[in-house]
Amino acid sequence: MSIKKLIHMLLGCAAFMLAPIAHAEDTIKVGVLAEFSGPFADFGQQISNGIKVYMKEHGDTVAGKKIEVIYKDTTGPAPDIAKRLAQELVTRDQVQFIVGFGLTPNAMAVAPVATEAKVPMIIMNAATSIITTKSPYIARVSMTLPQVTAPIAEWAYKNGIRNVYTLVTDYGPGHDAEATFKKVFTKLGGQIAGEARVPLKNPEYAPFLQRVKDAKPDALFVFIPAGEAAVGVMKAYADRGLAKAGIKLIGPGDVTDDTVLEALGDIALGMVTTHHYSAAHDSPENKAYVKAYADLNGDKLRPNFMSVGGYDGMAAIYEVVKQLNGVIDGDKAMAILKGMKLNSPRGPIMIDPQTRDIVQTVYVRRVEKVNGKLYNVEFDKFPMVKDPGKE
Ligand code: PHB
């Protein structure tokens, strides 16, 4: 090799080695850990669609820094994979934020990684109450099951429902939903006719729903993770003739989630649920959001509550980067997140300074047809609700 060639090669190597360093200084990295494949792939899709809408509207530069988003697929409820990917994001990619988390088990597994690395972790969906207590570096912009369940228990009792069978998915958010419904509803004077739990993986609803039908309650309370599971429950509810037997279906809004609502069909008409977001939420902010979402992501998916979690989580990050003038420190970032108020497409939200959990309005909605399509139409609300276990 000639000297000239050797020098050329060495210079090339040096440039290659220096490039990422210069790049890192100008860049803020956000690692998104979510479910992008498997039966929960809609979760990752919705979260990332929301993130993309926010970045499209607000650009990808804040305080002179470029925001780079790195997506990692947990493949489903897979705590070991989630933890390994989080460690890679922190050590190899050196992200300044870890965000995403459709499913509770993935968020729980990553909490110790956030603590050890002092990297802020923003929960965009996972909704088991206890998650935020697992690391001082966690803030949640989505919901908690107790927060969205207590209102439906109150609404049901006020509207003459006295006897309810509960059916939940057998993991964190399902246990929270079951316990909260039971507590609030029985305190008001209601009765629990029976309780059932179905597994998170490969659930079967039909045998449980036959038992519910035989018990003849006024209503069936359901929590299942939004998406495919909702389709399964509603199919069994229709096939077993529970609606015909006059047994109402109620619950937090996961069961009539916007992602699958059209697929549920007319059996869902009239169902009342409580939740923090509906694509039909009537506000200028939400109209703009729904339009921007469709313009960017097409109309195959309707924006749901997880997408709004992605959107608001990104808004929180932009605010932190702005206030810290692009120099991110985990503790300073958490201090800014505590008490942060945002004007979300769902309405006003706040991160509670004590618990780092979300405070927001929970809406009572009924499934109705709007321009020939099924929507959760809001007709009442519980303003600025905290997780009842964190008052
Ligand atoms: C969760 O795993 O925390 C979770 C997933 C889907 C939902 C709600 C909660 O719809």
PDB file of C-alpha atoms and ligand atoms in Angstrom, residues 43 102-104 125-128 143 171 173 223 225-226 254 305-306, ligand 1:
ATOM      1  CA  PHE A  43     -49.970  -0.619  20.840  1.00  0.00           C
ATOM      2  CA  GLY A 102     -48.007  -0.363  26.059  1.00  0.00           C
ATOM      3  CA  LEU A 103     -48.003  -3.246  28.524  1.00  0.00           C
ATOM      4  CA  THR A 104     -47.454  -3.186  32.281  1.00  0.00           C
ATOM      5  CA  ASN A 125     -49.861   3.688  28.141  1.00  0.00           C
ATOM      6  CA  ALA A 126     -49.103   0.980  30.755  1.00  0.00           C
ATOM      7  CA  ALA A 127     -51.706   1.620  33.430  1.00  0.00           C
ATOM      8  CA  THR A 128     -51.202  -0.480  36.554  1.00  0.00           C
ATOM      9  CA  MET A 143     -53.921   6.753  32.799  1.00  0.00           C
ATOM     10  CA  TYR A 171     -52.438  -9.258  35.394  1.00  0.00           C
ATOM     11  CA  PRO A 173     -54.262  -3.576  35.243  1.00  0.00           C
ATOM     12  CA  PHE A 223     -61.385  -4.932  31.688  1.00  0.00           C
ATOM     13  CA  PRO A 225     -56.235  -4.772  27.259  1.00  0.00           C
ATOM     14  CA  ALA A 226     -57.559  -2.745  24.305  1.00  0.00           C
ATOM     15  CA  ASP A 254     -60.410  -0.225  26.782  1.00  0.00           C
ATOM     16  CA  PHE A 305     -55.789   6.783  23.768  1.00  0.00           C
ATOM     17  CA  MET A 306     -52.349   5.192  23.317  1.00  0.00           C
TER      18      MET A 306
HETATM   19  C1  PHB B   1     -51.348  -2.398  30.539  1.00  0.00           C
HETATM   20  O1  PHB B   1     -50.737  -3.457  30.291  1.00  0.00           O
HETATM   21  O2  PHB B   1     -51.028  -1.684  31.490  1.00  0.00           O
HETATM   22  C2  PHB B   1     -52.516  -2.021  29.681  1.00  0.00           C
HETATM   23  C3  PHB B   1     -52.590  -2.478  28.383  1.00  0.00           C
HETATM   24  C4  PHB B   1     -53.702  -2.157  27.602  1.00  0.00           C
HETATM   25  C5  PHB B   1     -54.706  -1.361  28.127  1.00  0.00           C
HETATM   26  C6  PHB B   1     -54.614  -0.887  29.416  1.00  0.00           C
HETATM   27  C7  PHB B   1     -53.522  -1.226  30.207  1.00  0.00           C
HETATM   28  O3  PHB B   1     -55.785  -1.084  27.368  1.00  0.00           O
END
